[in-house]
Amino acid sequence: MSKPVDITSAEQFSSLISSSTIVVVDFYAVWCTPCKAIAPIYEKLSESLSRPNKITFAKVEVGHHKDIAGIYGVTATPTFLVFKDQKVVSSVKGADARGLESAVRELAAEAGNISSDGSSSGGFTTIGGESAGMWMGLNLPRGFSDVTDQVDLNGLDLLNSDTEFGSVRTLFNPSKPSAKSGREKGKGNASDTDTQPDWVESDTDEQLMLFIPFKATLKIHTLHITSLPPGRTENDDDSETPMRPKTIQVYSNRAHVLGFEEAEDIPATQAITLSSNDWDAKTGTAKVELRFVKFQNVTSLVIFVVDGDGGGERVRVDRLRIIGETGEKRELGKLEKIGDEPGE
């Protein structure tokens, strides 16, 4: 789903092998002809098998990182090491494409990613369902991955949410929404169970203001928004039945959540209007494609739900997924504002 991670420091390497169950590492040299020959094959493996926090591909240039190569006894290039749970479990020396693919696919099959014969079993996520505990409402765009795990949950903020429903962290819950699994509990029923409803609804009107800081600098391609309001009946009060988001404004690299009046005076990085046709009938998920060139070095997002798709007074959001690429790790607590728009 993504390209190999270029390692820039020993600290980054250590963090990577501890954050992903399986890590495949290409130790190469810029002058090495066999390294260049096998590089396209390695990148194709990375694009087809990478899964967030499950299988990660990386590259280490031995000339710049002799310390890392020395720790693992790498004396020739290319050398491929496969880590599982932070331990080296296999290695492939030389430009042995068949040996490399066999080693990687064997571990991927153990992880439940693909079958041992190389055919896909749907990966770690299944569209419109869940596998290994992860909900995914839509297919991922080619070349990009789910980077929702880079959300700094401790820094989230959500304005105008009804406290009788889920908290802001609910939006990034990896599990399948209760509305899709027959476990939904409505307002007023939360006291009958040990948990709150696992979705967010607006309070005094249909607007929501969400602040999302990230643990790394991201390139964001798409947002997947899942909204599963119940179907209306003849006896329902339209004002009480929640709506799906319609108009959304996205702001990049803000240092904090915006006030509703403040947002009216600041140009959005991008404004989106969703129609009924944008929502997947099976999963209740809409794909919000961002102007990729404007979301290249993102440390935070503010998502402003301006209104809903009907005449009601409440908007409902069940899940939110961030799709793109992960860049350098950030020091949390220090948001750097990078203006994309004139006057910022």
Short mmCIF file of C-alpha atoms in Angstrom, two decimals:
data_model
loop_
_atom_site.label_atom_id
_atom_site.label_comp_id
_atom_site.label_asym_id
_atom_site.label_seq_id
_atom_site.Cartn_x
_atom_site.Cartn_y
_atom_site.Cartn_z
CA MET A 1 0.00 0.00 0.00
CA SER A 2 3.02 2.30 0.38
CA LYS A 3 6.62 2.78 -0.64
CA PRO A 4 9.55 1.65 1.54
CA VAL A 5 10.51 3.95 4.39
CA ASP A 6 13.89 5.61 3.90
CA ILE A 7 15.75 5.36 7.21
CA THR A 8 17.51 8.56 8.23
CA SER A 9 18.74 7.70 11.73
CA ALA A 10 19.33 4.84 14.13
CA GLU A 11 16.55 6.23 16.33
CA GLN A 12 14.06 6.11 13.48
CA PHE A 13 15.11 2.54 12.67
CA SER A 14 14.66 1.43 16.28
CA SER A 15 11.24 3.07 16.44
CA LEU A 16 10.16 1.44 13.18
CA ILE A 17 11.00 -2.15 14.12
CA SER A 18 9.22 -1.72 17.45
CA SER A 19 6.05 -0.22 15.92
CA SER A 20 5.38 -2.85 13.23
CA THR A 21 4.96 -6.60 13.73
CA ILE A 22 6.97 -7.44 10.60
CA VAL A 23 9.65 -5.18 9.11
CA VAL A 24 11.56 -5.97 5.91
CA VAL A 25 14.77 -3.98 5.48
CA ASP A 26 16.83 -3.50 2.31
CA PHE A 27 20.46 -2.71 3.15
CA TYR A 28 21.80 -1.18 -0.06
CA ALA A 29 24.52 1.12 -1.41
CA VAL A 30 24.06 3.91 -3.93
CA TRP A 31 26.91 2.57 -6.10
CA CYS A 32 25.66 -1.06 -6.02
CA THR A 33 24.45 -2.28 -9.45
CA PRO A 34 22.61 -5.41 -8.11
CA CYS A 35 20.87 -3.15 -5.58
CA LYS A 36 19.53 -1.01 -8.40
CA ALA A 37 18.43 -4.07 -10.34
CA ILE A 38 16.28 -5.50 -7.53
CA ALA A 39 14.96 -2.14 -6.27
CA PRO A 40 11.82 -2.13 -8.50
CA ILE A 41 10.89 -5.63 -7.31
CA TYR A 42 11.34 -4.59 -3.68
CA GLU A 43 9.13 -1.52 -4.19
CA LYS A 44 6.39 -3.65 -5.78
CA LEU A 45 6.47 -5.99 -2.77
CA SER A 46 6.17 -2.97 -0.50
CA GLU A 47 3.23 -1.54 -2.44
CA SER A 48 1.31 -4.83 -2.45
CA LEU A 49 2.05 -6.14 1.06
CA SER A 50 2.53 -3.14 3.36
CA ARG A 51 -0.07 -2.81 6.12
CA PRO A 52 -0.03 -0.16 8.88
CA ASN A 53 1.59 -1.51 12.06
CA LYS A 54 1.64 -5.01 10.57
CA ILE A 55 4.07 -5.22 7.65
CA THR A 56 6.48 -2.38 6.88
CA PHE A 57 9.24 -2.13 4.29
CA ALA A 58 12.32 0.04 4.83
CA LYS A 59 15.63 0.93 3.15
CA VAL A 60 18.99 1.61 4.81
CA GLU A 61 21.86 3.12 2.80
CA VAL A 62 24.92 1.46 4.34
CA GLY A 63 27.30 4.25 3.39
CA HIS A 64 25.39 6.74 5.53
CA HIS A 65 24.36 4.30 8.27
CA LYS A 66 27.35 2.08 8.97
CA ASP A 67 26.23 1.95 12.63
CA ILE A 68 22.96 0.21 11.76
CA ALA A 69 24.63 -2.13 9.28
CA GLY A 70 27.30 -2.99 11.86
CA ILE A 71 24.79 -3.89 14.56
CA TYR A 72 23.22 -6.53 12.31
CA GLY A 73 26.42 -7.77 10.71
CA VAL A 74 25.64 -6.56 7.21
CA THR A 75 28.84 -6.83 5.15
CA ALA A 76 27.47 -7.11 1.60
CA THR A 77 24.88 -5.34 -0.52
CA PRO A 78 22.14 -5.89 -1.12
CA THR A 79 21.20 -7.71 2.07
CA PHE A 80 17.58 -8.08 3.13
CA LEU A 81 16.72 -8.69 6.77
CA VAL A 82 13.23 -9.65 7.90
CA PHE A 83 12.26 -8.72 11.47
CA LYS A 84 9.35 -10.17 13.39
CA ASP A 85 8.57 -8.77 16.84
CA GLN A 86 11.89 -6.84 16.72
CA LYS A 87 13.99 -9.98 16.04
CA VAL A 88 15.71 -11.00 12.80
CA VAL A 89 13.97 -14.17 11.61
CA SER A 90 15.39 -14.48 8.09
CA SER A 91 17.87 -12.90 5.71
CA VAL A 92 18.48 -12.87 1.96
CA LYS A 93 21.87 -11.89 0.54
CA GLY A 94 22.33 -10.64 -2.97
CA ALA A 95 19.77 -9.71 -5.62
CA ASP A 96 17.79 -12.94 -5.11
CA ALA A 97 14.30 -11.84 -6.09
CA ARG A 98 12.77 -15.30 -5.69
CA GLY A 99 14.32 -15.84 -2.26
CA LEU A 100 13.27 -12.38 -1.07
CA GLU A 101 9.68 -12.79 -2.23
CA SER A 102 9.41 -16.26 -0.69
CA ALA A 103 10.71 -15.07 2.70
CA VAL A 104 8.39 -12.07 2.81
CA ARG A 105 5.27 -13.90 1.64
CA GLU A 106 5.79 -16.72 4.12
CA LEU A 107 5.70 -14.29 7.04
CA ALA A 108 2.87 -12.30 5.48
CA ALA A 109 0.82 -15.50 5.26
CA GLU A 110 1.49 -16.17 8.96
CA ALA A 111 0.22 -12.69 9.73
CA GLY A 112 -3.00 -13.39 7.83
CA ASN A 113 -2.21 -10.87 5.11
CA ILE A 114 -2.07 -13.18 2.08
CA SER A 115 -2.25 -16.86 1.35
CA SER A 116 0.93 -18.90 1.10
CA ASP A 117 0.54 -19.19 -2.67
CA GLY A 118 0.68 -15.40 -3.00
CA SER A 119 -2.99 -14.67 -3.59
CA SER A 120 -4.55 -11.91 -1.58
CA SER A 121 -6.96 -12.73 1.21
CA GLY A 122 -8.11 -9.15 1.59
CA GLY A 123 -5.22 -7.93 3.71
CA PHE A 124 -5.53 -6.88 7.30
CA THR A 125 -8.69 -4.97 6.53
CA THR A 126 -11.75 -6.00 4.60
CA ILE A 127 -13.91 -3.47 2.85
CA GLY A 128 -17.17 -2.98 4.67
CA GLY A 129 -16.08 -5.21 7.52
CA GLU A 130 -13.19 -5.92 9.82
CA SER A 131 -10.28 -8.29 10.03
CA ALA A 132 -7.70 -8.25 12.81
CA GLY A 133 -9.95 -5.67 14.48
CA MET A 134 -9.68 -2.92 11.85
CA TRP A 135 -12.65 -1.27 10.12
CA MET A 136 -12.22 0.03 6.61
CA GLY A 137 -15.22 1.52 4.82
CA LEU A 138 -13.72 1.89 1.33
CA ASN A 139 -10.86 0.60 -0.79
CA LEU A 140 -7.58 2.45 -0.36
CA PRO A 141 -6.31 4.47 -3.32
CA ARG A 142 -3.38 2.79 -5.07
CA GLY A 143 -0.03 3.66 -3.56
CA PHE A 144 -1.43 5.03 -0.29
CA SER A 145 -2.14 3.51 3.12
CA ASP A 146 -4.27 4.09 6.18
CA VAL A 147 -2.24 6.46 8.38
CA THR A 148 -4.91 6.92 11.04
CA ASP A 149 -2.52 5.36 13.56
CA GLN A 150 -0.52 8.61 13.37
CA VAL A 151 -3.33 10.58 15.04
CA ASP A 152 -2.22 11.97 18.42
CA LEU A 153 -5.24 10.86 20.43
CA ASN A 154 -4.20 12.90 23.48
CA GLY A 155 -4.38 16.15 21.51
CA LEU A 156 -7.79 15.68 19.89
CA ASP A 157 -10.50 18.30 20.40
CA LEU A 158 -14.15 18.37 19.31
CA LEU A 159 -16.54 21.29 19.68
CA ASN A 160 -20.36 21.10 19.89
CA SER A 161 -20.58 17.35 20.46
CA ASP A 162 -23.39 15.84 22.53
CA THR A 163 -21.85 14.24 25.62
CA GLU A 164 -24.55 11.55 25.68
CA PHE A 165 -22.82 10.01 22.68
CA GLY A 166 -19.22 8.92 22.07
CA SER A 167 -16.14 11.01 22.75
CA VAL A 168 -13.86 12.38 20.04
CA ARG A 169 -11.66 9.25 20.26
CA THR A 170 -14.64 7.22 19.09
CA LEU A 171 -14.10 8.55 15.57
CA PHE A 172 -10.72 6.79 15.38
CA ASN A 173 -11.83 3.54 16.97
CA PRO A 174 -10.39 0.76 14.74
CA SER A 175 -13.34 -1.58 15.26
CA LYS A 176 -16.44 -1.97 13.11
CA PRO A 177 -19.17 0.58 14.00
CA SER A 178 -21.90 -0.91 16.16
CA ALA A 179 -24.49 0.14 13.55
CA LYS A 180 -22.88 -2.36 11.16
CA SER A 181 -22.66 -5.20 13.66
CA GLY A 182 -26.08 -5.08 15.31
CA ARG A 183 -24.75 -3.70 18.60
CA GLU A 184 -25.98 -0.11 18.28
CA LYS A 185 -27.23 1.59 21.44
CA GLY A 186 -29.11 4.84 20.99
CA LYS A 187 -29.33 7.96 23.08
CA GLY A 188 -30.82 7.24 26.46
CA ASN A 189 -29.75 3.59 26.31
CA ALA A 190 -26.13 4.15 27.24
CA SER A 191 -26.96 3.87 30.94
CA ASP A 192 -28.28 0.36 30.30
CA THR A 193 -24.86 -0.84 29.26
CA ASP A 194 -21.27 -0.36 30.30
CA THR A 195 -20.41 1.69 27.23
CA GLN A 196 -21.53 4.85 25.46
CA PRO A 197 -22.80 4.82 21.88
CA ASP A 198 -19.79 4.47 19.58
CA TRP A 199 -20.48 7.47 17.36
CA VAL A 200 -20.50 11.25 17.63
CA GLU A 201 -23.48 13.57 17.25
CA SER A 202 -23.61 17.34 17.25
CA ASP A 203 -25.40 19.11 20.11
CA THR A 204 -27.06 22.51 19.72
CA ASP A 205 -27.07 22.52 15.91
CA GLU A 206 -25.68 20.55 12.99
CA GLN A 207 -22.11 21.88 13.18
CA LEU A 208 -19.01 20.08 14.47
CA MET A 209 -15.44 21.37 14.75
CA LEU A 210 -12.74 18.68 14.98
CA PHE A 211 -9.02 19.26 15.67
CA ILE A 212 -6.65 16.39 14.73
CA PRO A 213 -2.91 16.63 15.56
CA PHE A 214 -0.52 14.02 14.17
CA LYS A 215 2.50 12.22 15.60
CA ALA A 216 4.32 12.54 12.27
CA THR A 217 4.33 14.87 9.29
CA LEU A 218 1.88 13.42 6.79
CA LYS A 219 1.00 13.67 3.14
CA ILE A 220 -2.77 13.32 3.12
CA HIS A 221 -4.56 12.09 0.02
CA THR A 222 -8.07 11.19 1.18
CA LEU A 223 -10.44 11.23 4.14
CA HIS A 224 -12.90 8.37 4.65
CA ILE A 225 -15.91 9.52 6.67
CA THR A 226 -18.41 6.93 7.91
CA SER A 227 -21.88 8.15 8.95
CA LEU A 228 -24.65 5.68 9.77
CA PRO A 229 -27.81 7.54 10.87
CA PRO A 230 -30.87 5.35 11.37
CA GLY A 231 -33.53 5.25 8.67
CA ARG A 232 -36.46 7.64 9.10
CA THR A 233 -40.03 6.45 9.64
CA GLU A 234 -43.33 8.30 9.24
CA ASN A 235 -43.54 8.99 12.97
CA ASP A 236 -40.01 10.36 13.31
CA ASP A 237 -39.37 14.02 14.05
CA ASP A 238 -37.01 15.12 11.27
CA SER A 239 -35.30 17.59 13.61
CA GLU A 240 -34.31 14.75 15.96
CA THR A 241 -33.11 12.28 13.32
CA PRO A 242 -29.37 12.84 12.75
CA MET A 243 -28.03 13.69 9.30
CA ARG A 244 -24.89 12.90 7.39
CA PRO A 245 -22.33 15.68 6.85
CA LYS A 246 -22.85 17.70 3.69
CA THR A 247 -20.57 20.73 3.63
CA ILE A 248 -17.08 20.22 5.06
CA GLN A 249 -14.21 22.69 5.34
CA VAL A 250 -10.68 21.40 5.96
CA TYR A 251 -7.86 23.52 7.42
CA SER A 252 -4.27 22.27 7.54
CA ASN A 253 -1.54 22.98 10.10
CA ARG A 254 -3.52 24.93 12.66
CA ALA A 255 -2.03 25.08 16.15
CA HIS A 256 -5.38 24.45 17.86
CA VAL A 257 -9.08 23.95 17.24
CA LEU A 258 -10.85 26.86 15.56
CA GLY A 259 -13.89 28.58 17.02
CA PHE A 260 -16.97 28.56 14.80
CA GLU A 261 -16.90 32.32 14.25
CA GLU A 262 -13.14 32.23 13.77
CA ALA A 263 -13.49 29.63 11.01
CA GLU A 264 -15.80 31.93 9.07
CA ASP A 265 -13.01 34.50 8.80
CA ILE A 266 -10.24 32.08 7.75
CA PRO A 267 -10.08 30.65 4.21
CA ALA A 268 -10.26 26.86 4.27
CA THR A 269 -7.45 24.89 2.67
CA GLN A 270 -10.24 23.02 0.90
CA ALA A 271 -14.05 23.05 1.00
CA ILE A 272 -16.07 19.96 0.03
CA THR A 273 -19.76 19.44 -0.61
CA LEU A 274 -20.96 15.84 -0.38
CA SER A 275 -24.03 14.55 -2.21
CA SER A 276 -26.11 11.48 -1.48
CA ASN A 277 -24.29 9.65 -4.28
CA ASP A 278 -20.96 10.06 -2.46
CA TRP A 279 -21.99 7.69 0.35
CA ASP A 280 -21.32 4.00 -0.17
CA ALA A 281 -24.63 2.15 0.19
CA LYS A 282 -23.05 -0.82 1.99
CA THR A 283 -20.67 0.86 4.43
CA GLY A 284 -22.12 4.36 4.83
CA THR A 285 -18.71 5.81 4.02
CA ALA A 286 -17.86 8.81 1.82
CA LYS A 287 -14.49 9.37 0.17
CA VAL A 288 -13.27 12.96 0.50
CA GLU A 289 -10.45 13.44 -2.00
CA LEU A 290 -8.13 16.26 -1.01
CA ARG A 291 -6.01 18.42 -3.31
CA PHE A 292 -2.86 16.42 -2.63
CA VAL A 293 -0.51 19.27 -3.47
CA LYS A 294 -2.00 21.31 -0.60
CA PHE A 295 -1.67 18.54 1.97
CA GLN A 296 2.01 17.62 1.59
CA ASN A 297 3.50 18.49 4.99
CA VAL A 298 0.62 18.20 7.40
CA THR A 299 1.06 18.25 11.18
CA SER A 300 -2.61 18.82 12.02
CA LEU A 301 -6.07 19.13 10.49
CA VAL A 302 -9.18 21.01 11.51
CA ILE A 303 -12.34 19.54 10.00
CA PHE A 304 -15.38 21.82 10.15
CA VAL A 305 -18.74 20.14 9.45
CA VAL A 306 -20.76 23.15 8.36
CA ASP A 307 -24.13 21.50 7.80
CA GLY A 308 -25.94 18.22 7.18
CA ASP A 309 -27.73 16.66 4.24
CA GLY A 310 -31.28 17.41 5.37
CA GLY A 311 -33.50 19.68 7.43
CA GLY A 312 -32.54 18.28 10.83
CA GLU A 313 -30.58 19.85 13.67
CA ARG A 314 -28.01 17.14 14.34
CA VAL A 315 -25.15 15.55 12.40
CA ARG A 316 -23.77 12.08 13.07
CA VAL A 317 -20.25 10.75 12.38
CA ASP A 318 -19.26 7.16 13.24
CA ARG A 319 -15.68 6.79 11.98
CA LEU A 320 -12.93 8.80 10.32
CA ARG A 321 -9.91 7.40 8.50
CA ILE A 322 -6.88 9.34 7.25
CA ILE A 323 -5.34 8.02 4.01
CA GLY A 324 -1.93 9.07 2.74
CA GLU A 325 1.78 8.70 3.50
CA THR A 326 3.76 8.99 6.71
CA GLY A 327 6.82 11.25 6.87
CA GLU A 328 9.14 12.26 9.68
CA LYS A 329 8.17 11.76 13.31
CA ARG A 330 7.36 14.92 15.26
CA GLU A 331 8.08 15.98 18.79
CA LEU A 332 4.60 15.93 20.29
CA GLY A 333 3.34 19.05 21.98
CA LYS A 334 5.07 21.38 19.53
CA LEU A 335 2.83 22.10 16.57
CA GLU A 336 4.50 24.10 13.86
CA LYS A 337 2.14 26.15 11.76
CA ILE A 338 2.82 25.94 8.05
CA GLY A 339 0.61 28.25 6.01
CA ASP A 340 -0.66 26.93 2.69
CA GLU A 341 -2.88 29.86 1.89
CA PRO A 342 -1.99 33.50 1.28
CA GLY A 343 -2.21 35.55 4.42
CA GLU A 344 -1.69 32.60 6.80
#
